[in-house]
Amino acid sequence: MAARHTILRAAAVLGSSLAILVAGLTVPAAAEPETPVLYPSGSTVTRAVGLGFDACTAPSLAALQAWKGTSPYSTVNIYFGGNNRACAQPNLTSSWVRDAVAGGWKLLPTYLGYQPYCMFGDKPNLFTADNATARGTSDAGDAVTRAKALGLLPGSALYADVEHYDRAVSSCRTAVLRYVSAWTKKLHQSGYLAGVYVHQDSGLRDLSDSYSSTTYARPDAVWMARWDGNSALTGWPTAPNSHWADFQRAKQYRGDHDETWGGVTINIDSDSLRAPVATVARTYRVTSSTSLNARTGPAPTYPVVRSYSPGASLSVMCQTTGQQVHTTSVWNRLTSGAWVSDYYVSTPSNTGFTQVLPRCIYPGQVTTTSLNARTGPGTSYAITGSPLPRGALAHVMCQDRGSTVGSTRVWNKLRDGRWVSDYYVSNRSSSTWSAPVPHCP
């Protein structure tokens, strides 16, 4: 993108017996490449599907309102930090983030920090193979601080912008892999997913070539730049479809052009997404005539941690299925990590899920070559759907006990209703429950 990207300018669980799910399974990775995300209780992952756009400066809320419903876009990129960020961001505040999301937009957060020393372009702040790990760690730490200040909650995917570079320089390729690995590990330790924006002929190629390397932590998602007008998220020439296969891809398919929607013109790049994006809370209110109890889990049997008075505001992150209360089994997770029944909250429905709120999910990368998903929590249940390839995000919604696999009886229920053994998912533990994932009702 013209002023934005130079990238295209340059061209409690028992048992230890092993239950085999599929042939060729290996034990879970202890570290690289599938490092676990340490989700805090006040977190969830949000996914975006469809078209998005990025502009150098975050548009005004009025511009976003004009584009909403008139344009084909539903996600907008934000350059939220980095010492190589070129454009001023007068609009980008926590209130802008809150109001943009309330207006129906999803946000794709991008951090333009240190760049490879062999990059094509003239960014002033560069990293080498010797300092790439330190630079990646410091950039990720700064990104987390800035994300939190804007209200981008843990579970958000933060994307490091790595500009196009000269792959003929072998030490520079090493530098990029070290930087992205450090970025990924630091974000995971802080409760965030790690994404990276890369050129198809440099960063994407090198990350794909090192996809199963035990030397580097693998990012959770890739956003690839290729201005060919094709918005497809498969069939990429420098990464097979089995890499970053499950809600882990975005593509910048058209660069630097003006579009006018609702009478407002913005210079943009165009993107397609099936990927994790920012998690931002929405505000609702208590509708009950008496105090509403917030609990440690999605059922009235869990301990009360706080009570909210009638009419009080609630910061809701996501929804899940829990124990039925009156007409609904939907429960809302608050930014505090506590749960309240949706029946007593001013969401549009007190019988079902609210479309604009994400389901509560806590993904971890698959640690084996091919992981079968089943109709229930055990190896006796039928296999259903396609296996999850290594590195795919298992979008875990809740956990339950099932048959023993490796060192655990914990099974994960995925967002699509299928089940996989937790032994092969890079959550906090391969032997017991992984907080803050709720137990299945």
Short mmCIF file of C-alpha atoms in Angstrom, two decimals:
data_model
loop_
_atom_site.label_atom_id
_atom_site.label_comp_id
_atom_site.label_asym_id
_atom_site.label_seq_id
_atom_site.Cartn_x
_atom_site.Cartn_y
_atom_site.Cartn_z
CA MET A 1 0.00 0.00 0.00
CA ALA A 2 1.39 3.39 -0.97
CA ALA A 3 2.15 5.08 2.33
CA ARG A 4 1.23 2.05 4.34
CA HIS A 5 3.09 -0.91 2.88
CA THR A 6 6.21 -0.72 0.76
CA ILE A 7 5.87 -4.47 0.42
CA LEU A 8 4.60 -4.55 -3.16
CA ARG A 9 6.51 -1.61 -4.24
CA ALA A 10 9.71 -3.58 -4.62
CA ALA A 11 8.34 -6.16 -6.92
CA ALA A 12 -8.60 -33.19 36.46
CA VAL A 13 -7.80 -35.94 34.24
CA LEU A 14 -6.77 -39.62 34.72
CA GLY A 15 -4.68 -42.12 32.89
CA SER A 16 -1.52 -42.26 30.88
CA SER A 17 -2.19 -44.97 28.32
CA LEU A 18 -2.03 -43.95 24.68
CA ALA A 19 -5.16 -44.06 22.56
CA ILE A 20 -4.34 -43.68 18.90
CA LEU A 21 -6.62 -41.31 16.99
CA VAL A 22 -4.92 -41.38 13.63
CA ALA A 23 -1.87 -43.04 12.19
CA GLY A 24 1.45 -41.36 12.72
CA LEU A 25 0.58 -39.19 15.71
CA THR A 26 3.38 -37.69 17.74
CA VAL A 27 3.52 -36.39 21.28
CA PRO A 28 2.54 -32.77 21.83
CA ALA A 29 5.19 -30.15 21.17
CA ALA A 30 6.61 -28.73 24.39
CA ALA A 31 7.68 -25.49 22.72
CA GLU A 32 8.34 -24.61 19.10
CA PRO A 33 6.70 -24.56 16.74
CA GLU A 34 3.33 -24.70 18.55
CA THR A 35 3.73 -22.50 21.61
CA PRO A 36 0.57 -22.23 23.76
CA VAL A 37 -1.34 -18.99 24.19
CA LEU A 38 -1.71 -18.16 27.90
CA TYR A 39 -5.23 -16.80 27.72
CA PRO A 40 -6.36 -14.86 30.83
CA SER A 41 -9.95 -15.22 32.00
CA GLY A 42 -10.97 -11.93 30.37
CA SER A 43 -10.26 -13.04 26.82
CA THR A 44 -11.64 -14.66 23.71
CA VAL A 45 -10.71 -14.91 20.06
CA THR A 46 -12.76 -13.15 17.39
CA ARG A 47 -12.84 -14.30 13.77
CA ALA A 48 -13.61 -12.35 10.61
CA VAL A 49 -14.84 -13.71 7.31
CA GLY A 50 -15.31 -11.64 4.17
CA LEU A 51 -13.78 -8.48 2.76
CA GLY A 52 -11.87 -5.76 4.53
CA PHE A 53 -9.80 -2.71 3.71
CA ASP A 54 -6.78 -0.91 5.07
CA ALA A 55 -6.07 2.81 4.90
CA CYS A 56 -2.96 4.60 6.07
CA THR A 57 -4.87 6.62 8.67
CA ALA A 58 -7.82 5.16 10.53
CA PRO A 59 -10.93 6.71 8.91
CA SER A 60 -13.27 8.91 10.88
CA LEU A 61 -16.29 7.32 12.49
CA ALA A 62 -18.47 9.32 10.10
CA ALA A 63 -16.63 7.78 7.14
CA LEU A 64 -17.02 4.30 8.58
CA GLN A 65 -20.72 4.93 9.10
CA ALA A 66 -21.06 6.04 5.48
CA TRP A 67 -19.29 2.90 4.25
CA LYS A 68 -21.16 0.51 6.51
CA GLY A 69 -23.88 -1.20 4.52
CA THR A 70 -23.00 0.58 1.28
CA SER A 71 -19.55 -0.97 0.76
CA PRO A 72 -18.73 -4.69 0.52
CA TYR A 73 -16.34 -4.38 3.49
CA SER A 74 -16.91 -5.46 7.08
CA THR A 75 -13.37 -5.29 8.52
CA VAL A 76 -11.03 -2.30 8.70
CA ASN A 77 -7.30 -2.41 9.38
CA ILE A 78 -5.74 -0.18 12.03
CA TYR A 79 -2.04 0.71 12.28
CA PHE A 80 -1.91 0.82 16.04
CA GLY A 81 1.84 1.14 16.69
CA GLY A 82 5.44 0.55 15.72
CA ASN A 83 8.51 2.74 15.28
CA ASN A 84 8.24 2.55 11.48
CA ARG A 85 4.59 3.58 11.35
CA ALA A 86 4.48 6.50 8.93
CA CYS A 87 0.96 7.89 9.17
CA ALA A 88 -0.51 10.01 11.93
CA GLN A 89 -3.50 8.49 13.68
CA PRO A 90 -5.65 11.37 15.00
CA ASN A 91 -8.78 9.21 15.09
CA LEU A 92 -7.31 6.11 16.67
CA THR A 93 -8.35 6.20 20.33
CA SER A 94 -10.03 3.76 22.67
CA SER A 95 -13.36 5.54 22.10
CA TRP A 96 -12.90 5.24 18.33
CA VAL A 97 -12.25 1.50 18.72
CA ARG A 98 -15.31 1.10 20.92
CA ASP A 99 -17.57 3.07 18.59
CA ALA A 100 -16.25 1.47 15.39
CA VAL A 101 -17.02 -1.98 16.76
CA ALA A 102 -20.40 -0.81 18.07
CA GLY A 103 -21.05 0.40 14.52
CA GLY A 104 -20.59 -3.12 13.17
CA TRP A 105 -16.94 -3.13 12.10
CA LYS A 106 -14.30 -5.71 12.93
CA LEU A 107 -10.73 -4.53 13.36
CA LEU A 108 -7.49 -5.93 11.91
CA PRO A 109 -4.67 -4.58 14.12
CA THR A 110 -1.29 -4.08 12.44
CA TYR A 111 2.02 -3.11 14.06
CA LEU A 112 4.73 -1.61 11.85
CA GLY A 113 7.84 -2.06 13.96
CA TYR A 114 11.44 -2.97 13.14
CA GLN A 115 12.05 -4.24 9.60
CA PRO A 116 14.58 -6.66 8.03
CA TYR A 117 17.91 -5.00 7.26
CA CYS A 118 17.71 -6.29 3.67
CA MET A 119 14.19 -4.97 3.07
CA PHE A 120 13.36 -3.29 -0.21
CA GLY A 121 12.72 0.27 0.88
CA ASP A 122 14.05 2.87 3.27
CA LYS A 123 12.48 2.34 6.67
CA PRO A 124 14.78 3.80 9.35
CA ASN A 125 14.50 1.15 12.06
CA LEU A 126 15.89 -2.24 11.09
CA PHE A 127 16.81 -5.57 12.70
CA THR A 128 19.61 -8.00 11.92
CA ALA A 129 20.12 -11.68 12.66
CA ASP A 130 22.03 -10.71 15.82
CA ASN A 131 19.28 -8.55 17.36
CA ALA A 132 16.13 -9.92 15.68
CA THR A 133 15.01 -11.90 18.75
CA ALA A 134 15.39 -8.86 21.01
CA ARG A 135 13.62 -6.63 18.49
CA GLY A 136 10.74 -9.08 18.02
CA THR A 137 10.30 -9.43 21.77
CA SER A 138 10.36 -5.68 22.42
CA ASP A 139 8.00 -4.94 19.52
CA ALA A 140 5.54 -7.55 20.78
CA GLY A 141 5.69 -6.14 24.30
CA ASP A 142 5.01 -2.65 23.01
CA ALA A 143 2.21 -3.96 20.80
CA VAL A 144 0.49 -5.56 23.80
CA THR A 145 0.73 -2.32 25.79
CA ARG A 146 -0.71 -0.27 22.93
CA ALA A 147 -3.41 -2.84 22.19
CA LYS A 148 -4.61 -2.86 25.78
CA ALA A 149 -4.68 0.96 25.84
CA LEU A 150 -7.01 0.91 22.82
CA GLY A 151 -9.30 -1.74 24.31
CA LEU A 152 -8.06 -4.62 22.14
CA LEU A 153 -8.54 -7.44 24.60
CA PRO A 154 -6.42 -10.56 25.12
CA GLY A 155 -7.33 -13.12 22.51
CA SER A 156 -6.99 -10.47 19.81
CA ALA A 157 -4.73 -11.29 16.89
CA LEU A 158 -2.01 -8.66 16.43
CA TYR A 159 -0.24 -8.63 13.06
CA ALA A 160 3.41 -7.68 12.65
CA ASP A 161 4.03 -5.94 9.34
CA VAL A 162 7.18 -7.49 7.82
CA GLU A 163 7.95 -5.75 4.55
CA HIS A 164 9.29 -7.40 1.40
CA TYR A 165 12.98 -8.28 1.62
CA ASP A 166 15.83 -9.81 -0.34
CA ARG A 167 15.76 -13.59 0.16
CA ALA A 168 19.14 -13.92 -1.52
CA VAL A 169 20.68 -12.73 1.76
CA SER A 170 20.64 -15.87 3.91
CA SER A 171 21.33 -14.09 7.20
CA CYS A 172 18.37 -11.82 6.53
CA ARG A 173 16.08 -14.80 6.10
CA THR A 174 17.32 -16.04 9.46
CA ALA A 175 16.71 -12.60 10.95
CA VAL A 176 13.07 -12.62 9.80
CA LEU A 177 12.43 -16.08 11.22
CA ARG A 178 13.95 -15.08 14.54
CA TYR A 179 11.94 -11.85 14.68
CA VAL A 180 8.62 -13.54 13.90
CA SER A 181 9.34 -16.35 16.35
CA ALA A 182 10.10 -13.88 19.15
CA TRP A 183 7.02 -11.82 18.24
CA THR A 184 4.88 -14.96 18.40
CA LYS A 185 6.23 -16.24 21.73
CA LYS A 186 5.91 -12.88 23.47
CA LEU A 187 2.34 -12.38 22.25
CA HIS A 188 1.40 -15.92 23.30
CA GLN A 189 2.86 -15.31 26.77
CA SER A 190 0.72 -12.16 26.97
CA GLY A 191 -2.53 -13.88 25.93
CA TYR A 192 -2.69 -12.67 22.31
CA LEU A 193 -2.64 -14.49 19.00
CA ALA A 194 0.28 -13.73 16.69
CA GLY A 195 -0.28 -12.75 13.09
CA VAL A 196 2.14 -11.50 10.46
CA TYR A 197 1.73 -9.50 7.25
CA VAL A 198 4.18 -10.69 4.59
CA HIS A 199 4.93 -10.61 0.88
CA GLN A 200 4.14 -13.84 -0.97
CA ASP A 201 7.68 -14.06 -2.36
CA SER A 202 9.66 -13.39 0.83
CA GLY A 203 8.06 -13.64 4.27
CA LEU A 204 5.33 -16.09 3.32
CA ARG A 205 7.77 -18.35 1.49
CA ASP A 206 10.25 -18.45 4.39
CA LEU A 207 7.59 -18.94 7.07
CA SER A 208 6.00 -21.73 5.04
CA ASP A 209 9.39 -23.40 4.46
CA SER A 210 9.99 -23.36 8.25
CA TYR A 211 6.39 -24.30 9.15
CA SER A 212 7.36 -27.44 11.08
CA SER A 213 10.76 -26.29 12.29
CA THR A 214 11.41 -26.87 15.99
CA THR A 215 13.73 -23.86 16.00
CA TYR A 216 11.04 -21.21 15.51
CA ALA A 217 7.61 -20.56 16.98
CA ARG A 218 4.94 -20.59 14.30
CA PRO A 219 2.60 -17.58 14.00
CA ASP A 220 -1.11 -18.30 14.26
CA ALA A 221 -2.15 -16.46 11.11
CA VAL A 222 -0.67 -15.00 7.94
CA TRP A 223 -1.84 -11.99 5.94
CA MET A 224 -0.31 -12.26 2.50
CA ALA A 225 0.20 -9.41 0.04
CA ARG A 226 -0.26 -10.20 -3.64
CA TRP A 227 -1.93 -7.56 -5.78
CA ASP A 228 -3.34 -9.86 -8.43
CA GLY A 229 -7.02 -9.00 -7.98
CA ASN A 230 -7.78 -12.54 -6.79
CA SER A 231 -9.32 -12.63 -3.31
CA ALA A 232 -8.99 -16.42 -2.91
CA LEU A 233 -7.52 -17.66 0.36
CA THR A 234 -6.35 -20.96 -1.10
CA GLY A 235 -4.18 -21.84 -4.06
CA TRP A 236 -1.37 -19.53 -2.97
CA PRO A 237 1.82 -20.21 -4.93
CA THR A 238 4.24 -20.02 -1.98
CA ALA A 239 2.31 -21.78 0.81
CA PRO A 240 0.32 -25.03 0.54
CA ASN A 241 -3.32 -25.05 1.59
CA SER A 242 -2.42 -27.26 4.57
CA HIS A 243 -0.46 -24.38 6.13
CA TRP A 244 -2.55 -21.96 8.22
CA ALA A 245 -5.61 -23.89 7.13
CA ASP A 246 -8.38 -23.04 9.61
CA PHE A 247 -9.44 -19.38 9.92
CA GLN A 248 -5.76 -18.38 9.69
CA ARG A 249 -5.46 -16.51 6.39
CA ALA A 250 -5.95 -13.05 4.96
CA LYS A 251 -4.89 -11.66 1.61
CA GLN A 252 -4.29 -8.12 0.43
CA TYR A 253 -5.34 -8.66 -3.18
CA ARG A 254 -5.60 -5.11 -4.53
CA GLY A 255 -3.43 -2.13 -3.65
CA ASP A 256 -3.58 1.59 -3.47
CA HIS A 257 -6.77 2.84 -5.08
CA ASP A 258 -9.67 5.14 -4.28
CA GLU A 259 -13.14 3.84 -3.54
CA THR A 260 -16.27 5.87 -2.85
CA TRP A 261 -19.16 4.53 -0.80
CA GLY A 262 -21.97 6.51 0.79
CA GLY A 263 -20.50 9.64 -0.73
CA VAL A 264 -17.14 9.23 1.06
CA THR A 265 -13.89 8.52 -0.80
CA ILE A 266 -10.97 6.72 0.89
CA ASN A 267 -7.67 5.55 -0.55
CA ILE A 268 -7.42 1.89 0.39
CA ASP A 269 -5.98 -1.54 -0.19
CA SER A 270 -8.52 -4.36 -0.46
CA ASP A 271 -8.33 -7.55 1.62
CA SER A 272 -10.13 -10.83 2.01
CA LEU A 273 -10.18 -12.54 5.39
CA ARG A 274 -10.90 -15.80 7.07
CA ALA A 275 -8.76 -15.04 10.08
CA PRO A 276 -8.59 -13.97 13.73
CA VAL A 277 -8.93 -10.24 14.36
CA ALA A 278 -9.34 -7.93 17.35
CA THR A 279 -11.57 -8.73 20.31
CA VAL A 280 -13.38 -5.65 21.64
CA ALA A 281 -16.06 -5.60 24.32
CA ARG A 282 -19.58 -4.31 23.73
CA THR A 283 -21.61 -2.56 26.40
CA TYR A 284 -25.03 -3.83 27.48
CA ARG A 285 -27.09 -3.33 30.63
CA VAL A 286 -28.69 -5.47 33.32
CA THR A 287 -32.43 -5.90 32.65
CA SER A 288 -33.42 -7.78 35.80
CA SER A 289 -35.39 -6.03 38.54
CA THR A 290 -33.01 -7.40 41.17
CA SER A 291 -29.24 -7.71 41.30
CA LEU A 292 -27.64 -9.95 38.68
CA ASN A 293 -24.97 -12.37 39.91
CA ALA A 294 -21.78 -12.85 37.90
CA ARG A 295 -20.25 -16.30 38.37
CA THR A 296 -17.04 -18.20 37.79
CA GLY A 297 -18.69 -20.41 35.16
CA PRO A 298 -21.72 -20.47 32.84
CA ALA A 299 -24.23 -22.00 35.26
CA PRO A 300 -26.07 -20.94 38.44
CA THR A 301 -24.16 -23.63 40.37
CA TYR A 302 -20.85 -21.74 40.05
CA PRO A 303 -19.73 -19.37 42.85
CA VAL A 304 -20.76 -15.72 42.69
CA VAL A 305 -17.87 -13.28 42.22
CA ARG A 306 -19.85 -10.05 41.93
CA SER A 307 -23.38 -8.69 41.72
CA TYR A 308 -24.59 -5.97 39.35
CA SER A 309 -27.51 -3.72 40.19
CA PRO A 310 -30.51 -3.32 37.84
CA GLY A 311 -29.58 -1.11 34.90
CA ALA A 312 -25.83 -1.45 35.46
CA SER A 313 -23.52 -1.54 32.44
CA LEU A 314 -21.82 -4.79 31.47
CA SER A 315 -18.77 -5.15 29.22
CA VAL A 316 -19.50 -8.30 27.24
CA MET A 317 -16.78 -10.07 25.23
CA CYS A 318 -18.44 -13.21 23.95
CA GLN A 319 -21.15 -15.80 24.45
CA THR A 320 -21.26 -19.54 25.06
CA THR A 321 -23.71 -22.32 25.85
CA GLY A 322 -24.26 -23.03 29.54
CA GLN A 323 -27.01 -24.14 31.88
CA GLN A 324 -30.48 -23.02 30.85
CA VAL A 325 -31.97 -20.02 32.65
CA HIS A 326 -35.62 -19.46 31.78
CA THR A 327 -35.77 -19.25 27.95
CA THR A 328 -32.06 -19.38 27.13
CA SER A 329 -28.93 -21.42 27.65
CA VAL A 330 -26.72 -18.55 26.44
CA TRP A 331 -24.22 -17.06 28.89
CA ASN A 332 -22.11 -13.94 28.43
CA ARG A 333 -18.46 -13.69 29.41
CA LEU A 334 -17.50 -10.28 30.76
CA THR A 335 -14.12 -8.58 30.43
CA SER A 336 -13.51 -9.52 34.07
CA GLY A 337 -13.75 -13.18 33.04
CA ALA A 338 -16.97 -13.72 35.00
CA TRP A 339 -20.17 -15.10 33.48
CA VAL A 340 -23.78 -13.85 33.52
CA SER A 341 -26.91 -15.40 32.07
CA ASP A 342 -27.93 -13.66 28.86
CA TYR A 343 -31.56 -13.80 29.96
CA TYR A 344 -30.96 -10.76 32.18
CA VAL A 345 -28.87 -8.74 29.70
CA SER A 346 -30.06 -6.22 27.10
CA THR A 347 -28.72 -8.12 24.10
CA PRO A 348 -31.20 -8.36 21.19
CA SER A 349 -32.39 -11.83 22.19
CA ASN A 350 -33.06 -13.62 25.47
CA THR A 351 -33.54 -16.95 23.70
CA GLY A 352 -30.43 -17.33 21.53
CA PHE A 353 -27.06 -15.97 20.53
CA THR A 354 -26.48 -12.36 19.51
CA GLN A 355 -25.04 -12.21 16.00
CA VAL A 356 -22.61 -9.36 16.61
CA LEU A 357 -21.03 -11.05 19.62
CA PRO A 358 -18.43 -13.76 18.97
CA ARG A 359 -18.69 -17.21 20.51
CA CYS A 360 -16.18 -17.69 23.32
CA ILE A 361 -13.27 -19.66 21.89
CA TYR A 362 -9.68 -20.34 22.99
CA PRO A 363 -7.72 -21.73 20.05
CA GLY A 364 -4.52 -23.73 20.23
CA GLN A 365 -2.46 -25.04 17.35
CA VAL A 366 -2.65 -28.72 16.42
CA THR A 367 0.62 -30.44 17.32
CA THR A 368 0.41 -33.56 15.16
CA THR A 369 0.43 -34.28 11.46
CA SER A 370 -3.27 -35.03 11.12
CA LEU A 371 -5.83 -34.92 13.93
CA ASN A 372 -9.20 -36.60 13.52
CA ALA A 373 -12.25 -34.78 14.83
CA ARG A 374 -15.10 -36.88 16.22
CA THR A 375 -18.79 -36.64 17.02
CA GLY A 376 -18.17 -36.95 20.76
CA PRO A 377 -15.41 -36.88 23.39
CA GLY A 378 -13.76 -40.24 22.82
CA THR A 379 -12.09 -42.49 20.31
CA SER A 380 -15.21 -44.66 20.14
CA TYR A 381 -17.13 -41.83 18.49
CA ALA A 382 -17.26 -41.60 14.72
CA ILE A 383 -14.78 -39.50 12.81
CA THR A 384 -16.47 -36.54 11.15
CA GLY A 385 -15.28 -34.00 8.64
CA SER A 386 -11.74 -33.44 7.49
CA PRO A 387 -8.80 -33.96 9.84
CA LEU A 388 -7.07 -30.88 11.23
CA PRO A 389 -3.55 -30.54 9.80
CA ARG A 390 -0.57 -29.61 11.92
CA GLY A 391 -0.55 -25.94 12.89
CA ALA A 392 -4.29 -25.48 12.30
CA LEU A 393 -6.08 -23.61 15.03
CA ALA A 394 -8.36 -25.89 17.04
CA HIS A 395 -11.06 -23.38 18.00
CA VAL A 396 -11.84 -24.73 21.46
CA MET A 397 -15.19 -23.73 22.92
CA CYS A 398 -15.28 -25.95 26.02
CA GLN A 399 -13.74 -29.08 27.53
CA ASP A 400 -15.11 -32.37 28.87
CA ARG A 401 -13.86 -35.77 30.01
CA GLY A 402 -13.64 -38.57 27.50
CA SER A 403 -11.49 -41.56 26.67
CA THR A 404 -7.81 -41.45 27.59
CA VAL A 405 -5.40 -40.26 24.93
CA GLY A 406 -1.76 -40.03 25.91
CA SER A 407 -1.63 -38.38 29.32
CA THR A 408 -5.14 -36.91 29.39
CA ARG A 409 -8.86 -37.59 29.36
CA VAL A 410 -9.66 -33.99 28.44
CA TRP A 411 -11.40 -33.48 25.13
CA ASN A 412 -12.08 -30.19 23.39
CA LYS A 413 -15.39 -29.28 21.79
CA LEU A 414 -14.67 -27.08 18.81
CA ARG A 415 -16.62 -24.11 17.50
CA ASP A 416 -18.11 -26.29 14.76
CA GLY A 417 -19.39 -28.89 17.28
CA ARG A 418 -16.74 -31.53 16.63
CA TRP A 419 -14.44 -32.98 19.29
CA VAL A 420 -10.65 -33.49 19.42
CA SER A 421 -8.39 -34.81 22.14
CA ASP A 422 -6.68 -32.03 24.06
CA TYR A 423 -3.49 -34.08 24.04
CA TYR A 424 -2.78 -32.86 20.53
CA VAL A 425 -3.72 -29.21 21.00
CA SER A 426 -1.23 -26.63 22.28
CA ASN A 427 -3.21 -25.44 25.26
CA ARG A 428 -1.69 -24.80 28.70
CA SER A 429 -1.61 -28.48 29.57
CA SER A 430 -1.59 -31.88 27.89
CA SER A 431 -2.71 -33.62 31.07
CA THR A 432 -5.51 -31.56 32.63
CA TRP A 433 -7.97 -28.70 32.09
CA SER A 434 -6.72 -25.55 30.39
CA ALA A 435 -8.05 -22.38 32.01
CA PRO A 436 -9.92 -20.24 31.09
CA VAL A 437 -11.72 -22.71 28.83
CA PRO A 438 -15.09 -23.52 30.47
CA HIS A 439 -16.27 -27.06 31.09
CA CYS A 440 -18.95 -28.17 28.66
CA PRO A 441 -22.49 -28.12 30.06
#
